Short mmCIF file of C-alpha atoms in Angstrom, two decimals:
data_model
loop_
_atom_site.label_atom_id
_atom_site.label_comp_id
_atom_site.label_asym_id
_atom_site.label_seq_id
_atom_site.Cartn_x
_atom_site.Cartn_y
_atom_site.Cartn_z
CA ALA A 483 -15.84 38.44 150.67
CA ASP A 484 -13.43 35.50 150.88
CA GLY A 485 -10.39 37.80 150.42
CA THR A 486 -9.69 36.74 146.83
CA GLU A 487 -8.50 39.69 144.70
CA VAL A 488 -10.73 40.58 141.77
CA VAL A 489 -8.59 41.51 138.78
CA GLU A 490 -10.13 43.86 136.23
CA LEU A 491 -9.42 42.54 132.74
CA GLY A 492 -9.78 44.26 129.38
CA THR A 493 -11.18 42.83 126.17
CA ASP A 494 -7.73 41.48 125.38
CA GLY A 495 -7.78 39.37 128.53
CA LEU A 496 -5.05 41.42 130.20
CA PRO A 497 -5.33 43.67 133.27
CA THR A 498 -6.73 47.08 132.40
CA LYS A 499 -4.76 50.28 132.85
CA ALA A 500 -6.90 51.14 135.87
CA GLN A 501 -6.02 47.76 137.40
CA ARG A 502 -2.32 48.27 136.72
CA LEU A 503 -2.41 51.72 138.29
CA ARG A 504 -4.02 50.28 141.41
CA TRP A 505 -1.20 47.74 141.62
CA ILE A 506 1.39 50.48 141.10
CA HIS A 507 -0.09 52.48 143.97
CA GLU A 508 -0.19 49.39 146.19
CA TRP A 509 3.45 48.58 145.49
CA MET A 510 4.39 52.23 146.01
CA THR A 511 2.75 52.12 149.42
CA ILE A 512 4.93 49.19 150.36
CA LEU A 513 8.01 50.79 148.84
CA CYS A 514 7.62 54.20 150.48
CA GLY A 515 5.32 53.65 153.43
CA ASP A 516 6.20 53.27 157.11
CA GLY A 517 6.74 49.99 158.87
CA TYR A 518 7.76 47.77 155.95
CA ALA A 519 10.85 45.57 156.09
CA TRP A 520 13.72 46.12 153.70
CA GLU A 521 12.96 42.82 151.94
CA SER A 522 9.38 43.92 151.27
CA ARG A 523 10.51 47.28 149.94
CA ASP A 524 13.05 45.66 147.66
CA GLU A 525 10.41 43.26 146.33
CA ALA A 526 8.13 46.23 145.67
CA ARG A 527 10.90 48.03 143.77
CA ARG A 528 11.48 44.99 141.56
CA GLU A 529 7.76 44.55 140.87
CA LEU A 530 7.33 48.21 139.99
CA LEU A 531 10.01 47.95 137.32
CA LYS A 532 7.77 45.53 135.42
CA PHE A 533 5.03 48.10 134.72
CA PRO A 534 4.80 50.30 131.61
CA LEU A 535 6.92 53.38 132.11
CA ASP A 536 4.23 55.79 130.96
CA GLU A 537 2.10 54.54 133.85
CA LEU A 538 4.83 54.05 136.44
CA LEU A 539 6.89 57.21 136.15
CA PRO A 540 4.06 59.73 136.77
CA VAL A 541 3.17 57.92 140.00
CA VAL A 542 6.79 57.76 141.14
CA MET A 543 7.39 61.44 140.38
CA THR A 544 4.19 62.52 142.12
CA ARG A 545 5.34 60.68 145.23
CA ILE A 546 8.76 62.35 145.07
CA GLU A 547 7.36 65.82 144.44
CA ALA A 548 5.06 65.49 147.44
CA ALA A 549 7.98 64.73 149.76
CA THR A 550 9.05 67.04 152.54
CA GLU A 551 12.14 66.85 154.74
CA GLU A 552 10.19 64.68 157.17
CA LEU A 553 9.09 62.29 154.42
CA ALA A 554 12.45 62.12 152.69
CA ASP A 555 12.98 58.45 153.54
CA GLY A 556 9.96 57.36 151.54
CA ALA A 557 11.01 59.55 148.64
CA GLY A 558 14.43 57.94 148.80
CA TRP A 559 12.91 54.55 148.05
CA ALA A 560 11.01 56.08 145.14
CA PHE A 561 14.29 57.38 143.76
CA GLN A 562 15.60 53.81 143.79
CA VAL A 563 13.15 53.05 140.99
CA LEU A 564 14.56 55.88 138.90
CA TYR A 565 18.15 54.84 139.55
CA ALA A 566 17.36 51.32 138.37
CA LEU A 567 15.68 52.58 135.20
CA GLU A 568 18.62 54.78 134.24
CA GLU A 569 18.11 56.24 130.75
CA ARG A 570 14.68 54.62 130.47
CA ALA A 571 13.44 57.20 132.99
CA LEU A 572 14.28 60.08 130.65
CA SER A 573 10.66 61.21 130.36
CA ALA A 574 10.87 62.17 134.04
CA ALA A 575 13.93 64.35 133.47
CA PRO A 576 12.11 67.72 133.22
CA ARG A 577 10.33 67.11 136.52
CA LEU A 578 13.58 65.97 138.15
CA ALA A 579 15.38 69.07 136.90
CA ALA A 580 12.76 71.26 138.56
CA LEU A 581 13.58 69.62 141.91
CA LEU A 582 17.22 70.69 141.76
CA SER A 583 16.34 74.18 142.98
CA GLY A 584 13.73 73.01 145.49
CA ASP A 585 13.65 73.60 149.23
CA VAL A 586 14.51 70.03 150.26
CA GLU A 587 18.25 69.63 149.79
CA TRP A 588 18.18 65.85 150.11
CA ILE A 589 15.57 65.56 147.41
CA ALA A 590 17.53 67.91 145.14
CA ASP A 591 20.66 65.81 145.59
CA CYS A 592 18.78 62.60 144.73
CA ALA A 593 17.17 64.25 141.71
CA ALA A 594 20.64 65.19 140.44
CA ILE A 595 21.83 61.62 140.97
CA ALA A 596 18.82 60.31 139.05
CA LEU A 597 19.61 62.63 136.15
CA GLY A 598 23.22 61.55 136.28
CA SER A 599 22.19 57.89 136.19
CA MET A 600 20.63 58.55 132.78
CA GLY A 601 24.13 58.92 131.29
CA ARG A 602 24.57 61.28 128.39
CA ALA A 603 20.81 61.66 128.02
CA GLY A 604 20.62 63.38 131.40
CA LYS A 605 23.63 65.69 130.90
CA PRO A 606 21.73 68.49 129.09
CA TYR A 607 19.34 68.89 132.03
CA LEU A 608 22.24 69.08 134.47
CA LEU A 609 24.07 71.58 132.30
CA ASP A 610 20.97 73.76 132.08
CA ALA A 611 20.70 73.62 135.88
CA LEU A 612 24.08 75.33 136.19
CA ASP A 613 22.35 78.60 135.30
CA GLU A 614 20.46 78.50 138.62
CA ALA A 615 22.53 79.21 141.72
CA ALA A 616 20.38 77.00 143.96
CA ALA A 617 20.64 74.02 141.61
CA ARG A 618 24.31 74.48 140.72
CA PRO A 619 25.97 72.45 143.50
CA TYR A 620 23.78 69.41 142.85
CA ALA A 621 24.24 69.64 139.10
CA PHE A 622 28.02 69.86 139.43
CA ALA A 623 28.13 66.84 141.73
CA ALA A 624 26.17 64.74 139.23
CA LEU A 625 28.13 66.00 136.22
CA ALA A 626 31.35 64.81 137.86
CA ARG A 627 30.15 61.21 137.68
CA PRO A 628 30.79 59.07 134.59
CA PRO A 629 30.36 59.48 131.74
CA GLY A 630 32.28 62.74 131.43
CA ILE A 631 30.84 65.67 129.58
CA ALA A 632 31.37 65.71 125.83
CA ARG A 633 33.78 68.01 124.04
CA ASP A 634 30.97 70.23 122.78
CA GLU A 635 29.64 70.66 126.35
CA ILE A 636 32.88 72.02 127.81
CA ALA A 637 31.98 75.62 127.03
CA ARG A 638 29.00 75.33 129.41
CA VAL A 639 31.29 74.49 132.35
CA LEU A 640 34.59 76.25 131.61
CA PRO A 641 33.51 79.76 132.73
CA TYR A 642 32.84 78.44 136.23
CA LEU A 643 36.56 77.70 136.64
CA ALA A 644 36.91 81.48 137.07
CA HIS A 645 33.86 81.89 139.36
CA ASP A 646 34.12 84.06 142.48
CA ASP A 647 33.06 81.15 144.70
CA ALA A 648 35.96 78.76 145.36
CA GLU A 649 33.60 75.82 145.87
CA ILE A 650 32.12 76.40 142.42
CA ARG A 651 35.60 76.63 140.88
CA ALA A 652 36.59 73.33 142.52
CA ALA A 653 33.36 71.67 141.38
CA ALA A 654 33.92 72.88 137.83
CA ALA A 655 37.48 71.53 137.91
CA ARG A 656 36.21 68.10 138.98
CA VAL A 657 33.77 68.03 136.07
CA LEU A 658 36.25 69.29 133.49
CA ALA A 659 38.90 66.80 134.62
CA ARG A 660 36.53 64.04 133.50
CA ALA A 661 35.64 65.54 130.14
CA ASP A 662 35.98 63.10 127.26
CA GLY A 663 39.00 63.67 125.00
CA ALA A 664 39.30 67.41 125.42
CA GLN A 665 42.42 67.96 127.49
CA ASP A 666 44.01 69.98 124.71
CA LEU A 667 41.30 72.60 125.29
CA LEU A 668 41.54 72.46 129.07
CA VAL A 669 45.24 72.35 129.94
CA PRO A 670 45.64 76.18 129.84
CA ALA A 671 42.72 76.52 132.26
CA PHE A 672 44.13 73.80 134.54
CA LEU A 673 47.53 75.52 134.54
CA ASP A 674 45.83 78.69 135.76
CA GLY A 675 43.85 76.69 138.31
CA ALA A 676 47.05 75.12 139.65
CA ARG A 677 47.89 78.58 141.03
CA ASP A 678 44.41 79.26 142.43
CA PRO A 679 44.32 80.68 146.00
CA ASP A 680 41.91 77.92 147.04
CA VAL A 681 43.47 74.61 148.06
CA ASP A 682 40.75 72.37 146.63
CA VAL A 683 40.89 74.12 143.26
CA ARG A 684 44.65 73.68 143.11
CA VAL A 685 44.35 69.99 143.99
CA GLN A 686 41.68 69.32 141.38
CA CYS A 687 43.56 71.13 138.61
CA LEU A 688 46.87 69.46 139.44
CA PHE A 689 45.21 66.05 139.32
CA ALA A 690 43.60 66.97 136.01
CA LEU A 691 46.93 67.91 134.42
CA ARG A 692 47.92 64.24 134.32
CA LEU A 693 45.32 63.68 131.60
CA GLY A 694 47.15 65.94 129.16
CA GLU A 695 50.60 65.69 127.63
CA PRO A 696 53.78 66.13 129.72
CA THR A 697 54.72 69.42 128.08
CA MET A 698 57.28 71.73 129.65
CA PRO A 699 54.64 74.13 131.08
CA VAL A 700 52.79 71.19 132.65
CA ILE A 701 55.93 69.70 134.21
CA GLU A 702 57.00 73.12 135.47
CA ALA A 703 53.59 73.67 137.08
CA LEU A 704 53.76 70.30 138.82
CA ARG A 705 57.34 70.95 139.93
CA ALA A 706 56.32 74.30 141.41
CA ALA A 707 53.45 72.65 143.27
CA LEU A 708 55.93 70.36 145.06
CA ASP A 709 56.90 73.42 147.11
CA ASP A 710 53.31 74.30 148.07
CA ASP A 711 52.62 74.82 151.77
CA VAL A 712 49.70 72.35 151.70
CA TRP A 713 50.44 68.62 151.76
CA SER A 714 47.43 67.62 149.63
CA VAL A 715 48.51 70.00 146.87
CA ARG A 716 52.01 68.55 146.85
CA ALA A 717 50.57 65.03 146.86
CA ALA A 718 48.45 65.85 143.80
CA ALA A 719 51.55 67.07 142.00
CA VAL A 720 53.44 63.88 142.88
CA ALA A 721 50.60 61.71 141.62
CA SER A 722 50.41 63.57 138.31
CA LEU A 723 54.17 63.42 137.80
CA GLY A 724 53.98 59.68 138.42
CA ALA A 725 51.22 59.38 135.85
CA PHE A 726 53.61 60.74 133.21
CA GLY A 727 56.07 57.92 133.92
CA GLU A 728 59.50 58.17 132.34
CA ALA A 729 58.60 61.50 130.72
CA ALA A 730 58.80 63.02 134.22
CA ALA A 731 61.84 61.03 135.40
CA ALA A 732 63.91 64.21 135.72
CA GLU A 733 61.79 65.07 138.77
CA ALA A 734 62.74 61.84 140.56
CA PRO A 735 65.43 63.42 142.80
CA ARG A 736 62.89 65.89 144.20
CA LEU A 737 60.41 63.09 144.83
CA ARG A 738 63.04 61.01 146.61
CA ASP A 739 63.77 63.95 148.90
CA LEU A 740 60.14 63.99 149.95
CA LEU A 741 60.54 60.51 151.41
CA GLY A 742 62.85 61.92 154.05
CA GLU A 743 60.50 64.77 154.96
CA ASP A 744 57.63 62.63 156.19
CA PRO A 745 58.31 58.87 156.28
CA LEU A 746 54.75 58.13 157.36
CA ARG A 747 52.76 59.86 154.62
CA TRP A 748 55.01 60.23 151.58
CA PRO A 749 56.03 56.63 150.75
CA ARG A 750 52.53 55.51 149.72
CA ILE A 751 52.38 58.32 147.16
CA VAL A 752 56.01 58.84 146.15
CA LEU A 753 57.06 55.21 145.71
CA PRO A 754 54.38 54.37 143.10
CA ALA A 755 55.35 57.54 141.23
CA LEU A 756 59.03 56.56 141.24
CA ARG A 757 58.20 53.03 140.08
CA SER A 758 56.29 54.42 137.12
CA MET A 759 59.34 56.49 136.15
CA GLY A 760 61.48 53.37 135.78
CA PRO A 761 64.27 51.61 137.71
CA GLU A 762 66.75 54.48 137.44
CA ALA A 763 64.35 56.79 139.30
CA ILE A 764 64.65 54.41 142.25
CA VAL A 765 68.28 53.38 141.85
CA GLY A 766 69.33 57.01 141.72
CA GLY A 767 68.48 57.29 145.40
CA ARG A 768 71.02 54.77 146.65
CA GLY A 769 73.20 57.66 147.85
CA HIS A 770 70.39 59.41 149.71
CA PRO A 771 71.59 60.62 153.12
CA SER A 772 68.71 58.99 154.99
CA PRO A 773 69.00 55.22 155.60
CA ASP A 774 65.21 55.07 156.02
CA VAL A 775 64.80 56.44 152.51
CA ARG A 776 67.33 53.98 151.14
CA ARG A 777 65.36 51.12 152.71
CA GLU A 778 62.11 52.46 151.26
CA LEU A 779 63.68 52.54 147.81
CA LEU A 780 64.75 48.92 148.18
CA GLY A 781 61.14 47.97 148.71
CA ALA A 782 60.17 49.94 145.62
CA LEU A 783 62.72 48.01 143.59
CA ARG A 784 61.21 44.75 144.78
CA SER A 785 57.69 45.70 143.75
CA LEU A 786 58.98 47.00 140.42
CA THR A 787 60.52 43.60 139.76
CA ASP A 788 57.23 41.91 140.61
CA ASP A 789 55.40 44.14 138.13
CA GLU A 790 58.09 44.04 135.42
CA PRO A 791 60.05 40.76 135.45
CA GLY A 792 62.27 42.08 132.67
CA SER A 793 63.78 44.57 135.09
CA LEU A 794 65.25 41.81 137.28
CA PRO A 795 68.90 42.06 136.08
CA GLY A 796 68.93 45.77 136.71
CA THR A 797 67.33 45.23 140.10
CA VAL A 798 70.02 42.75 141.12
CA THR A 799 72.74 45.24 140.15
CA ALA A 800 71.01 48.08 141.99
CA VAL A 801 70.41 46.08 145.15
CA ALA A 802 73.95 44.69 145.14
CA ALA A 803 75.26 48.25 145.10
CA LEU A 804 73.77 48.69 148.57
CA LEU A 805 75.69 45.81 150.13
CA ASP A 806 78.43 48.21 151.20
CA ASP A 807 75.96 50.77 152.59
CA PRO A 808 77.24 52.38 155.81
CA ASP A 809 73.97 51.53 157.60
CA ALA A 810 73.73 47.93 158.80
CA GLY A 811 69.94 47.97 158.46
CA VAL A 812 70.20 48.90 154.80
CA ARG A 813 72.78 46.17 154.21
CA VAL A 814 70.51 43.59 155.84
CA ALA A 815 67.57 44.75 153.72
CA ALA A 816 69.62 44.54 150.52
CA ILE A 817 71.01 41.11 151.38
CA THR A 818 67.55 39.81 152.26
CA GLU A 819 66.22 41.13 148.97
CA LEU A 820 68.89 39.28 146.99
CA GLY A 821 68.15 36.12 148.93
CA ALA A 822 64.46 36.46 148.09
CA ILE A 823 65.34 36.76 144.38
CA GLY A 824 67.19 33.44 144.61
CA PRO A 825 69.44 31.95 141.89
CA ALA A 826 68.66 34.83 139.51
CA ALA A 827 70.77 36.99 141.84
CA ALA A 828 73.90 34.91 141.07
CA PRO A 829 75.80 37.94 139.68
CA ALA A 830 75.93 39.19 143.28
CA LEU A 831 77.44 35.98 144.75
CA ASP A 832 80.89 37.46 145.35
CA LEU A 833 79.35 40.35 147.27
CA LEU A 834 77.19 37.96 149.28
CA ARG A 835 80.28 35.95 150.27
CA LYS A 836 81.78 39.17 151.54
CA ALA A 837 78.56 39.98 153.36
CA ALA A 838 78.71 36.62 155.14
CA ASP A 839 81.88 37.89 156.84
CA ASP A 840 80.44 41.29 157.75
CA PRO A 841 81.59 42.52 161.18
CA ALA A 842 77.96 43.16 162.18
CA PRO A 843 76.55 39.76 163.26
CA ARG A 844 73.03 40.42 161.97
CA VAL A 845 74.43 41.40 158.58
CA ALA A 846 76.63 38.31 158.47
CA ARG A 847 73.68 36.12 159.41
CA ALA A 848 71.58 37.60 156.59
CA GLY A 849 74.52 37.08 154.21
CA ILE A 850 74.82 33.41 155.11
CA VAL A 851 71.11 32.79 154.55
CA ALA A 852 71.07 34.71 151.25
CA LEU A 853 74.26 33.00 150.03
CA ALA A 854 72.67 29.59 150.47
CA ARG A 855 69.50 30.66 148.66
CA VAL A 856 71.31 32.25 145.75
CA GLY A 857 74.35 29.99 145.36
CA GLY A 858 72.88 26.63 146.25
CA ALA A 859 75.07 23.69 147.30
CA THR A 860 78.23 24.64 145.41
CA ASP A 861 81.66 24.02 146.93
CA ASP A 862 82.33 27.72 147.44
CA VAL A 863 79.03 28.25 149.24
CA LEU A 864 79.46 25.14 151.37
CA ALA A 865 82.93 26.31 152.40
CA VAL A 866 81.52 29.63 153.65
CA LEU A 867 78.73 27.86 155.53
CA LEU A 868 81.12 25.38 157.19
CA ARG A 869 83.47 28.17 158.23
CA ALA A 870 80.57 30.04 159.82
CA LEU A 871 79.37 26.87 161.53
CA ARG A 872 82.76 26.32 163.14
CA GLY A 873 83.85 29.79 164.08
CA GLY A 874 81.08 32.33 163.65
CA ALA A 875 79.04 34.20 166.21
CA PRO A 876 76.10 32.25 167.70
CA GLU A 877 73.54 33.69 165.25
CA GLU A 878 75.91 33.05 162.34
CA ARG A 879 76.34 29.41 163.42
CA ALA A 880 72.56 29.06 163.70
CA ALA A 881 72.07 30.47 160.21
CA ALA A 882 74.73 28.17 158.74
CA ALA A 883 73.23 25.15 160.47
CA GLU A 884 69.79 26.02 159.13
CA ALA A 885 71.15 26.47 155.61
CA LEU A 886 73.01 23.16 155.75
CA GLY A 887 69.87 21.39 156.93
#
């Protein structure tokens, strides 16, 4: 009468099962019902996780199974309990698997996610679901999430890489690409998939090839894909070649050529691949006909030096080779790079002195600044700075004055 809750206790002094079930239903109402704030729902979810699983899970699953498209939001909150439980919710797996072929797509997708959240324990249910066409898309999506399928489970998925439906083939490729330690079994299938008529299948299989060994057939397949009509397919081939590092360095000239084809999209994919292949893969492009490409490669050299300090001497030599580039913009970029390196670029001092007298004023200005940063206050450097201060172009005089302080 006064609003105080009466708690039903057992002989052991603890709440009875009936009492706990009442609490579970009350918290489920808050979790899944209308009109509750997010904070209240989250509190309900956390409280529900404290109850015995043999009492909690049947209530949660009953709520989910009763959901319709209109009530999907409430069921979504119920799924949050299962996601949090992960493998501990395994006893609910058979009921979740039955939902994969249900009429409510959203519920089927969440059921697959819940099974996937159980890790390896949930994989058998997802693999069994592949036998049902209605459940297959949801099962594939969940199987593609970590952990990958085990070696002995590959045979359940591999046939779908030859399915008539391109979406199923692509989904199978995504799952197989994440299989644990079985690339030796899968590379032949991925090589076939790299020639698939469907774009998404080709992309998935080309990405997956990076997980194997850089054998000649694999490199040849990736090289052939560089000539594909679809940009995403070519990009997948570039990424996989980059993943093989120096083992794929022979393909560097073709990758450098891509930089000139589309300077907006290719650099973010090609430059990391070239860096992984080693300094020579970048340096080899210093004679590229496009000055824009040559400037891009300079930037790649800089980031390579940041990642691998041991490559600095080679970087200095490579950058210095561009100081006589026919394009003034490239010369400025190379000079600026040497200046940023500082005293470690001392082997290039003679070339920087020459650059300080470049007929292009902006190049000369960059040379003066870099010379001061690399050479310091030596007599030779000071002589160049004083000469520029007395007789150089206005921007050269300004640079010399700044360097002299």
